[in-house]
Short mmCIF file of C-alpha atoms and ligand atoms in Angstrom, two decimals:
data_model
loop_
_atom_site.label_atom_id
_atom_site.label_comp_id
_atom_site.label_asym_id
_atom_site.label_seq_id
_atom_site.Cartn_x
_atom_site.Cartn_y
_atom_site.Cartn_z
CA MET A 1 84.76 135.44 144.68
CA SER A 2 87.00 137.83 142.82
CA VAL A 3 90.22 137.03 141.02
CA THR A 4 91.91 139.61 139.43
CA VAL A 5 94.77 138.94 136.57
CA ILE A 6 97.11 142.07 135.91
CA LEU A 7 99.42 141.68 132.89
CA GLY A 8 101.49 143.31 130.34
CA THR A 9 100.48 143.59 126.86
CA GLN A 10 103.50 144.23 125.25
CA TRP A 11 107.08 143.48 125.70
CA GLY A 12 107.31 143.53 129.27
CA ASP A 13 107.81 146.58 131.83
CA GLU A 14 104.59 148.23 130.84
CA GLY A 15 104.42 149.62 134.12
CA LYS A 16 102.92 146.47 136.12
CA GLY A 17 104.12 147.01 139.15
CA LYS A 18 102.61 150.42 139.23
CA ALA A 19 99.18 149.13 138.16
CA ILE A 20 99.59 146.29 141.07
CA ASP A 21 100.52 149.13 143.45
CA THR A 22 97.29 151.05 142.75
CA PHE A 23 94.91 148.32 143.42
CA ALA A 24 96.53 145.98 145.77
CA GLY A 25 94.76 147.89 148.78
CA ASP A 26 91.85 146.08 148.14
CA PHE A 27 92.69 142.73 147.94
CA ASP A 28 93.44 139.94 150.39
CA TYR A 29 96.26 138.14 148.62
CA VAL A 30 98.64 139.49 145.87
CA ALA A 31 100.68 136.68 143.95
CA ARG A 32 103.23 135.93 141.50
CA PHE A 33 102.72 133.03 139.33
CA ASN A 34 105.14 133.23 136.48
CA GLY A 35 108.97 134.07 135.21
CA GLY A 36 111.45 134.75 138.12
CA ASN A 37 113.89 137.49 138.82
CA ASN A 38 113.98 138.34 135.36
CA ALA A 39 111.10 140.81 136.31
CA GLY A 40 111.75 144.27 137.53
CA HIS A 41 108.56 145.73 138.79
CA THR A 42 109.20 149.62 140.01
CA ILE A 43 106.96 150.72 142.57
CA VAL A 44 107.10 154.54 143.92
CA ASN A 45 105.28 155.17 147.13
CA GLU A 46 105.94 156.57 150.71
CA TYR A 47 108.01 154.01 151.38
CA GLY A 48 110.37 155.13 148.69
CA THR A 49 111.47 153.78 144.76
CA PHE A 50 111.64 149.64 145.07
CA LYS A 51 112.72 147.61 141.74
CA ILE A 52 110.93 144.11 142.83
CA HIS A 53 112.10 141.02 141.31
CA LEU A 54 110.32 138.61 143.12
CA VAL A 55 108.19 139.60 145.88
CA PRO A 56 104.48 140.36 144.92
CA SER A 57 104.16 144.37 144.45
CA GLY A 58 101.56 144.20 146.79
CA VAL A 59 103.77 143.53 149.76
CA PHE A 60 103.27 147.40 150.68
CA TYR A 61 99.73 146.93 151.76
CA PRO A 62 100.20 145.45 155.32
CA LYS A 63 96.78 143.52 154.94
CA ALA A 64 98.04 142.02 151.73
CA LYS A 65 99.00 138.57 151.78
CA CYS A 66 101.67 137.78 149.31
CA LEU A 67 102.22 134.52 147.48
CA ILE A 68 104.79 133.25 145.21
CA GLY A 69 103.36 130.60 143.17
CA GLY A 70 104.88 127.11 142.13
CA GLY A 71 105.21 128.21 138.28
CA VAL A 72 107.79 130.99 139.55
CA VAL A 73 111.69 130.02 139.48
CA MET A 74 114.03 132.12 142.03
CA ASP A 75 117.85 133.07 142.92
CA PRO A 76 117.68 132.55 146.51
CA SER A 77 120.06 135.33 146.85
CA VAL A 78 118.13 138.01 144.79
CA LEU A 79 115.52 137.10 147.09
CA ILE A 80 117.01 136.99 150.22
CA ASP A 81 118.32 140.57 149.06
CA GLU A 82 114.83 141.68 148.62
CA MET A 83 113.68 140.43 151.30
CA ASN A 84 116.51 142.25 153.39
CA ASP A 85 115.52 145.98 151.34
CA LEU A 86 111.95 145.30 152.34
CA LEU A 87 112.32 144.67 156.24
CA LYS A 88 114.74 147.58 156.29
CA ALA A 89 112.08 149.80 154.95
CA GLY A 90 109.92 148.66 157.69
CA ILE A 91 107.99 146.27 155.47
CA GLN A 92 106.59 143.32 157.55
CA LEU A 93 107.50 139.84 156.03
CA GLU A 94 106.57 137.14 158.72
CA LYS A 95 103.29 135.52 158.21
CA ARG A 96 102.52 137.48 155.16
CA LEU A 97 105.00 135.76 152.49
CA PHE A 98 104.31 132.26 151.50
CA ILE A 99 106.66 130.55 148.92
CA SER A 100 105.49 127.45 147.05
CA PRO A 101 107.68 124.66 147.60
CA ARG A 102 107.14 123.62 144.00
CA ALA A 103 108.93 126.50 142.87
CA HIS A 104 112.27 125.93 140.99
CA VAL A 105 115.18 126.99 142.12
CA ILE A 106 117.92 128.95 139.93
CA MET A 107 121.32 127.00 140.73
CA PRO A 108 124.47 129.07 139.68
CA TYR A 109 125.03 126.38 136.72
CA HIS A 110 121.54 128.20 135.21
CA LYS A 111 123.42 131.45 135.34
CA ILE A 112 126.50 130.13 133.75
CA LEU A 113 124.38 127.94 130.96
CA ASP A 114 122.36 131.17 130.02
CA GLY A 115 125.52 133.10 129.47
CA LEU A 116 127.22 130.41 127.54
CA TYR A 117 124.23 129.77 125.34
CA GLU A 118 123.86 133.54 124.64
CA GLU A 119 127.42 133.93 123.62
CA ALA A 120 127.57 130.63 121.49
CA LYS A 121 124.38 132.30 119.42
CA GLY A 122 126.41 135.26 119.01
CA ALA A 123 124.24 137.87 116.46
CA GLY A 124 121.24 135.15 116.78
CA ALA A 125 121.19 135.75 120.61
CA THR A 126 117.78 136.15 122.37
CA GLY A 127 119.63 139.12 124.67
CA THR A 128 118.26 137.44 127.94
CA THR A 129 118.85 138.59 131.22
CA ARG A 130 121.54 136.29 131.85
CA ARG A 131 119.59 135.04 135.22
CA GLY A 132 119.18 131.68 134.34
CA ILE A 133 115.70 131.68 133.58
CA GLY A 134 115.56 129.67 130.54
CA PRO A 135 117.93 127.10 131.64
CA THR A 136 115.85 126.82 135.14
CA PHE A 137 112.76 126.31 132.98
CA ALA A 138 114.30 123.69 130.82
CA ASP A 139 115.53 121.44 133.69
CA LYS A 140 111.62 121.88 135.01
CA ILE A 141 110.39 120.68 131.98
CA SER A 142 113.40 117.82 131.17
CA TYR A 143 112.78 116.62 134.81
CA ASN A 144 116.17 117.78 135.66
CA GLY A 145 114.77 120.84 137.98
CA ILE A 146 115.19 121.36 142.05
CA ARG A 147 112.83 122.30 143.90
CA TRP A 148 112.49 123.82 147.05
CA SER A 149 110.69 120.77 148.48
CA ASP A 150 113.92 118.89 147.54
CA PHE A 151 115.72 121.01 150.22
CA ALA A 152 113.89 119.65 153.30
CA ASP A 153 115.43 116.05 152.80
CA ASN A 154 119.00 116.73 153.02
CA ASP A 155 120.12 113.64 151.40
CA LEU A 156 117.59 113.77 148.44
CA PHE A 157 119.31 117.55 147.71
CA THR A 158 122.63 116.24 148.15
CA ALA A 159 122.03 113.62 145.67
CA LYS A 160 120.18 115.84 143.38
CA LEU A 161 122.97 118.61 143.31
CA ARG A 162 125.58 116.25 142.90
CA MET A 163 123.92 114.58 139.97
CA GLN A 164 123.38 117.95 138.41
CA ILE A 165 126.74 119.67 138.89
CA SER A 166 128.44 116.37 137.38
CA LEU A 167 125.95 116.57 134.10
CA LYS A 168 126.27 120.36 134.02
CA ASN A 169 130.24 120.81 134.43
CA LYS A 170 130.59 118.62 131.38
CA ILE A 171 128.07 120.86 129.10
CA ILE A 172 129.99 123.75 130.76
CA ALA A 173 133.60 122.63 129.85
CA ALA A 174 132.21 121.53 126.52
CA LEU A 175 131.12 125.27 125.80
CA GLY A 176 134.51 126.49 127.19
CA GLY A 177 133.50 127.78 130.78
CA THR A 178 134.52 126.98 134.20
CA GLY A 179 132.92 124.15 136.06
CA LEU A 180 131.50 124.53 139.73
CA ASP A 181 132.72 122.92 142.82
CA PHE A 182 129.86 120.86 144.26
CA GLU A 183 130.60 121.22 147.72
CA LYS A 184 131.05 124.99 147.47
CA VAL A 185 127.40 125.08 145.81
CA ARG A 186 125.52 122.70 148.37
CA ASP A 187 126.88 124.61 151.60
CA GLU A 188 126.03 128.06 149.81
CA TYR A 189 122.45 127.13 148.93
CA ARG A 190 122.22 125.40 152.49
CA GLY A 191 122.83 128.46 153.85
CA HIS A 192 120.32 130.20 151.58
CA TYR A 193 117.62 127.70 152.19
CA GLU A 194 117.87 128.31 155.89
CA LYS A 195 116.76 131.78 155.39
CA ILE A 196 113.91 131.22 153.22
CA LYS A 197 112.42 127.79 154.81
CA PRO A 198 110.13 129.92 157.33
CA PHE A 199 108.53 131.37 154.30
CA ILE A 200 107.75 127.64 152.38
CA THR A 201 104.49 126.27 152.78
CA GLU A 202 102.03 124.30 150.48
CA LEU A 203 99.94 127.18 148.66
CA PHE A 204 97.01 125.05 147.67
CA PRO A 205 94.86 124.83 151.01
CA ILE A 206 95.59 128.77 151.33
CA VAL A 207 94.29 129.39 147.70
CA GLN A 208 91.48 127.06 148.00
CA ASN A 209 90.07 128.29 151.11
CA GLY A 210 90.46 131.69 149.81
CA LEU A 211 88.38 130.91 147.16
CA LYS A 212 85.97 129.33 149.32
CA THR A 213 85.46 132.35 152.05
CA GLY A 214 85.30 135.10 149.01
CA LYS A 215 88.65 136.51 149.75
CA LYS A 216 89.86 138.98 146.88
CA PHE A 217 93.17 137.61 145.00
CA LEU A 218 95.22 139.79 142.45
CA LEU A 219 97.63 138.16 140.45
CA GLU A 220 100.63 139.56 139.29
CA GLN A 221 101.93 138.50 135.66
CA ALA A 222 105.95 139.06 135.06
CA MET A 223 107.07 139.65 131.42
CA GLY A 224 104.68 140.52 128.79
CA THR A 225 102.42 138.82 126.49
CA CYS A 226 104.82 138.92 123.52
CA LEU A 227 107.57 137.27 125.59
CA ASP A 228 105.28 134.38 125.90
CA PRO A 229 107.26 130.76 124.58
CA ASP A 230 104.29 129.99 122.31
CA TRP A 231 102.60 133.19 121.46
CA GLY A 232 105.59 135.70 121.69
CA THR A 233 108.18 136.32 118.99
CA TYR A 234 110.10 133.43 119.21
CA PRO A 235 112.85 132.71 119.88
CA PHE A 236 113.31 136.13 121.17
CA VAL A 237 111.08 135.21 124.34
CA THR A 238 111.20 134.03 127.91
CA GLY A 239 111.38 130.81 129.45
CA SER A 240 107.76 130.47 130.91
CA THR A 241 104.21 131.92 129.98
CA THR A 242 103.23 135.29 130.14
CA LEU A 243 99.40 134.67 129.25
CA ALA A 244 96.43 135.28 131.54
CA SER A 245 96.12 131.63 131.57
CA ALA A 246 99.27 130.92 133.13
CA ALA A 247 98.03 132.04 136.41
CA THR A 248 95.86 128.63 136.36
CA GLY A 249 98.91 126.25 136.65
CA GLY A 250 101.29 128.80 138.31
CA LEU A 251 99.20 129.47 141.41
CA GLY A 252 96.82 126.71 141.20
CA ILE A 253 93.62 128.99 140.19
CA PRO A 254 90.91 127.32 138.45
CA PRO A 255 90.39 128.87 135.08
CA ARG A 256 86.79 129.64 135.91
CA ASN A 257 87.49 131.59 138.85
CA ILE A 258 89.16 134.47 137.13
CA SER A 259 86.83 137.11 137.16
CA ARG A 260 88.85 140.21 135.54
CA VAL A 261 91.79 140.73 133.52
CA ILE A 262 93.37 144.07 133.35
CA GLY A 263 95.95 144.66 130.89
CA VAL A 264 98.96 147.26 131.40
CA THR A 265 99.81 149.39 128.56
CA LYS A 266 102.34 151.83 127.67
CA ALA A 267 101.33 154.77 125.68
CA TYR A 268 104.10 153.75 123.40
CA THR A 269 106.37 150.62 122.90
CA THR A 270 109.51 149.51 124.54
CA ARG A 271 111.65 146.41 124.17
CA VAL A 272 114.63 145.27 125.95
CA GLY A 273 116.75 142.40 124.40
CA ALA A 274 116.61 141.18 120.70
CA GLY A 275 113.66 140.34 118.48
CA PRO A 276 111.31 142.18 116.23
CA MET A 277 109.71 145.24 117.12
CA PRO A 278 107.60 146.71 114.33
CA THR A 279 107.44 150.05 115.25
CA GLU A 280 110.80 150.63 116.75
CA ILE A 281 112.05 154.39 115.97
CA LYS A 282 115.23 154.15 113.87
CA ASP A 283 114.80 157.08 111.57
CA ASP A 284 114.46 160.05 114.53
CA GLU A 285 116.95 160.11 117.10
CA ARG A 286 115.27 162.72 118.85
CA ALA A 287 112.00 160.94 119.25
CA ALA A 288 113.70 157.78 119.88
CA SER A 289 115.56 158.81 122.81
CA ALA A 290 112.51 160.49 124.32
CA LEU A 291 111.30 156.67 124.64
CA ARG A 292 114.06 154.94 125.76
CA GLU A 293 114.25 153.84 129.06
CA VAL A 294 116.91 151.91 131.43
CA ALA A 295 115.82 148.31 132.22
CA ALA A 296 114.98 148.08 136.09
CA THR A 297 116.75 144.45 136.40
CA THR A 298 119.57 144.62 133.96
CA GLY A 299 120.17 148.33 133.43
CA ARG A 300 120.11 147.73 129.76
CA VAL A 301 118.80 150.56 127.41
CA ARG A 302 115.42 149.57 126.44
CA ARG A 303 114.46 150.28 122.55
CA GLY A 304 111.92 152.89 122.02
CA GLY A 305 109.08 152.88 119.53
CA TRP A 306 105.44 154.20 118.73
CA PHE A 307 102.56 152.42 120.36
CA ASP A 308 101.38 149.38 118.50
CA ALA A 309 97.60 148.75 118.30
CA GLU A 310 97.98 145.56 116.10
CA LEU A 311 100.31 143.80 118.98
CA THR A 312 97.81 145.26 121.99
CA ARG A 313 94.86 144.31 120.07
CA PHE A 314 96.54 140.41 119.92
CA ALA A 315 97.25 140.67 123.50
CA VAL A 316 93.59 141.58 124.20
CA GLN A 317 92.02 138.88 122.45
CA ILE A 318 94.62 136.06 123.56
CA SER A 319 94.08 137.06 127.56
CA GLY A 320 90.67 137.88 127.60
CA ILE A 321 91.51 141.36 128.71
CA ASP A 322 88.48 143.44 130.13
CA ARG A 323 89.94 146.82 130.61
CA LEU A 324 93.51 148.57 130.27
CA PHE A 325 96.01 150.81 132.40
CA LEU A 326 97.10 153.00 130.21
CA THR A 327 100.75 154.02 131.60
CA LYS A 328 103.34 156.79 130.89
CA LEU A 329 100.81 158.96 129.01
CA ASP A 330 102.98 162.09 130.11
CA ILE A 331 106.15 160.84 128.48
CA LEU A 332 104.64 161.81 125.13
CA SER A 333 103.98 165.34 126.07
CA GLU A 334 107.09 166.75 124.48
CA PHE A 335 106.09 165.34 120.85
CA ASP A 336 104.36 167.90 118.32
CA GLU A 337 103.47 164.98 116.35
CA ILE A 338 102.91 161.45 117.75
CA LYS A 339 102.36 158.13 115.65
CA ILE A 340 100.16 155.25 116.61
CA CYS A 341 100.57 151.94 114.36
CA THR A 342 97.09 150.90 113.14
CA GLY A 343 98.51 147.59 111.51
CA TYR A 344 101.28 145.89 109.62
CA GLU A 345 102.07 145.37 105.71
CA PHE A 346 104.07 142.54 104.77
CA GLN A 347 105.09 141.64 100.97
CA GLY A 348 102.33 144.34 99.86
CA LYS A 349 99.28 142.45 102.21
CA ARG A 350 97.92 143.55 105.30
CA VAL A 351 98.82 140.99 107.85
CA HIS A 352 97.97 140.59 111.67
CA TYR A 353 100.75 139.98 114.30
CA TYR A 354 99.90 136.27 114.40
CA ASP A 355 100.24 135.55 110.69
CA LEU A 356 104.16 135.85 111.17
CA ASP A 357 107.07 134.48 112.62
CA SER A 358 109.80 136.76 114.38
CA TYR A 359 112.10 136.96 111.03
CA GLN A 360 108.86 138.01 109.02
CA LEU A 361 107.60 140.28 111.63
CA ASP A 362 111.05 141.87 111.37
CA LYS A 363 110.37 142.76 108.03
CA VAL A 364 107.02 144.06 107.97
CA ARG A 365 106.20 147.69 107.57
CA ALA A 366 104.19 149.48 110.52
CA ILE A 367 100.86 151.82 109.26
CA TYR A 368 100.91 154.66 111.03
CA LYS A 369 97.86 157.35 111.74
CA THR A 370 100.05 160.44 112.89
CA VAL A 371 97.90 162.78 115.58
CA ARG A 372 98.87 166.26 116.89
CA GLY A 373 100.67 166.24 120.50
CA TRP A 374 99.27 168.08 123.19
CA LYS A 375 102.63 169.54 124.17
CA GLU A 376 101.53 170.27 127.82
CA ASP A 377 102.76 168.86 131.24
CA ILE A 378 99.93 166.82 132.39
CA ARG A 379 101.73 165.31 135.34
CA GLY A 380 99.70 166.80 138.30
CA ILE A 381 95.96 166.02 136.43
CA ARG A 382 93.79 163.59 138.59
CA LYS A 383 90.70 164.13 136.50
CA TYR A 384 90.26 162.91 133.01
CA LYS A 385 88.28 165.83 131.83
CA ASP A 386 91.05 167.88 132.83
CA LEU A 387 93.50 166.17 130.39
CA PRO A 388 94.15 168.11 127.29
CA SER A 389 91.51 167.47 124.69
CA LYS A 390 94.43 166.03 122.26
CA ALA A 391 95.56 164.06 125.19
CA ARG A 392 92.02 162.58 125.49
CA ALA A 393 91.76 162.00 121.79
CA TYR A 394 95.17 160.01 121.88
CA VAL A 395 93.35 157.62 124.50
CA GLU A 396 90.35 157.22 122.79
CA THR A 397 92.30 156.38 119.65
CA ILE A 398 93.83 153.83 121.32
CA GLU A 399 90.72 152.53 122.72
CA LYS A 400 89.09 152.20 119.39
CA LEU A 401 91.99 150.70 117.67
CA VAL A 402 92.64 148.21 120.35
CA GLY A 403 89.04 147.44 120.75
CA THR A 404 88.82 147.87 124.39
CA LYS A 405 88.19 150.41 127.28
CA ILE A 406 91.20 151.97 129.03
CA GLY A 407 89.81 152.16 132.57
CA TRP A 408 92.97 154.28 134.08
CA VAL A 409 95.38 156.39 132.81
CA ALA A 410 98.78 156.98 134.48
CA ASN A 411 100.51 160.10 134.46
CA GLY A 412 103.65 159.60 136.55
CA PRO A 413 105.53 157.20 138.41
CA GLU A 414 103.88 157.91 141.78
CA ARG A 415 101.45 156.01 143.38
CA GLU A 416 98.94 158.96 143.19
CA ALA A 417 99.52 159.70 139.05
CA VAL A 418 96.75 157.40 138.25
CA ILE A 419 93.68 159.20 136.38
CA LYS A 420 90.54 156.83 136.52
CA LYS A 421 88.88 156.87 133.41
CA GLN A 422 85.92 154.55 133.85
P1 GDP B 1 106.89 146.71 135.23
O1 GDP B 1 108.19 145.40 135.10
O2 GDP B 1 105.78 146.50 133.83
O3 GDP B 1 106.54 146.74 136.33
O4 GDP B 1 107.64 148.20 134.59
P2 GDP B 1 109.02 148.66 135.26
O5 GDP B 1 108.81 149.05 136.55
O6 GDP B 1 110.18 147.82 134.59
O7 GDP B 1 108.89 149.93 134.20
C1 GDP B 1 107.81 151.13 134.33
C2 GDP B 1 108.82 152.30 134.49
O8 GDP B 1 108.02 153.24 134.29
C3 GDP B 1 109.28 152.50 136.02
O9 GDP B 1 110.40 153.37 135.86
C4 GDP B 1 107.85 153.02 136.42
O10 GDP B 1 107.99 153.93 137.59
C5 GDP B 1 107.86 154.11 135.37
N1 GDP B 1 106.24 154.61 135.07
C6 GDP B 1 105.12 153.41 135.37
N2 GDP B 1 104.05 154.38 134.96
C7 GDP B 1 104.47 155.62 134.96
C8 GDP B 1 104.13 156.53 134.29
O11 GDP B 1 102.75 156.77 134.25
N3 GDP B 1 104.52 157.77 133.90
C9 GDP B 1 105.96 158.02 134.14
N4 GDP B 1 106.22 158.47 133.77
N5 GDP B 1 106.52 156.59 134.59
C10 GDP B 1 105.84 155.52 134.91
P1 IMO B 2 109.28 142.64 133.69
O1 IMO B 2 108.41 141.64 134.56
C1 IMO B 2 111.21 142.97 129.70
C2 IMO B 2 113.15 139.74 128.10
C3 IMO B 2 114.62 139.64 128.28
C4 IMO B 2 114.96 138.87 126.99
C5 IMO B 2 113.83 137.67 126.97
C6 IMO B 2 114.59 136.62 127.65
O2 IMO B 2 109.86 143.39 134.43
O3 IMO B 2 108.14 143.38 132.58
P2 IMO B 2 115.12 135.84 130.06
O4 IMO B 2 115.83 136.21 130.86
O5 IMO B 2 113.77 135.62 130.60
O6 IMO B 2 115.31 134.62 129.43
O7 IMO B 2 115.08 136.65 128.85
O8 IMO B 2 113.06 138.35 127.58
N1 IMO B 2 112.53 139.84 129.69
C7 IMO B 2 111.87 141.20 130.13
N2 IMO B 2 111.87 142.21 129.18
N3 IMO B 2 110.65 143.01 131.07
C8 IMO B 2 110.64 141.95 131.63
O9 IMO B 2 109.97 141.55 132.85
C9 IMO B 2 111.38 140.60 131.30
N4 IMO B 2 111.71 139.68 131.42
C10 IMO B 2 112.32 139.03 130.50
O10 IMO B 2 115.06 141.03 127.86
O11 IMO B 2 114.79 139.89 125.69
MG1 MG B 3 110.17 145.60 134.54
#
């Protein structure tokens, strides 16, 4: 019995896609259990470069079966495009991709409402991906959602959709938006369903049989720990839980079956969208621009900041992380000096991440330890002992501050660029 959860410890985009791609070859099942197509997981391997939003990142290993659990919400057109891209790259999906009928479907009104809410909130907006994620999870929780299982009965689907469109059109109109045409949406979504239908199947027996027969499961979280609606920086969070525990409900895995939790951590910090970020670099444009990235889903700019040990320590504790997978160490090679945040100070007192709400967190002073950079290209290195001593010292400082061992260090986007540490 082996169930490994891989999750991001920061605000998403830690390099989960790459970590999954590193390990997935050893697994029988790779599964998504939370989030939706707000996720963008980049994989660089012999098939090319892929930014995957819904299909589990283990799809490139023919032996691995891919499951999308009921905890995931999905925009059918994004899923269909993604499946077509994979097929074009020669990846077989038939009898390998299984989608839960319990998964909720992102409808056009969810995307419209996501945008209208954001605009109405103005300066207080969350900075969502505008993929309809929050409104779809809100409908799920308020018993207004439409699931794949509803499509199987055309009368049921039609009645639910008619009801929801009449309801949502009123809200959309009140917020100044343009309402939707029921028949157009119905026809479009029935077309999507016909394409996705062969992949929809109840996952419960698959998971149960797999657990019983000792199959290995790799569970791929989307987003990051601090985007969790309960434990993240609310309201600058996402619509579904991002902790290791989410795998239990989102896929149907009993908690006691989870045997290992690996936390993916960037060697610095990025965040896309609004919300507090104590280590964001605001006073050094050169350093900030070296750490900024372009978001895989929306193309927005990710804010750049120093490594935050306070935040990562929290992520390790709340999800019971056993080992860290440290990514993007190579990006720090150009720095003369590198800062590491060891803790926070608020109103003259040392505080923890969990002591504060988002508005307080926005005002904390990050306390830094400064270390010397190694100033050497490390991208081709494949053995830990071959890293410059200052790079090793940086890695080991993070281990000490966070209180967990780093098992792997990634030093490039491609599959081979991983150093096994211990
Ligand atoms: P995810 O959402 O956690 O899967 O992360 P993203 O794919 O959104 O963002 C991570 C980015 O960093 C992608 O462009 C990856 O190709 C890239 N990446 C991952 N690990 C490394 C690494 O060790 N070094 C470098 N230079 N890039 C990396
Ligand atoms: P991966 O899986 C980074 C952020 C958005 C926004 C907030 C809410 O690639 O790491 P949403 O559209 O979910 O309602 O937006 O969450 N966000 C992510 N940030 N990586 C992600 O996914 C994210 N998914 C959502 O930027 O701040
Ligand atoms: Mg991403």
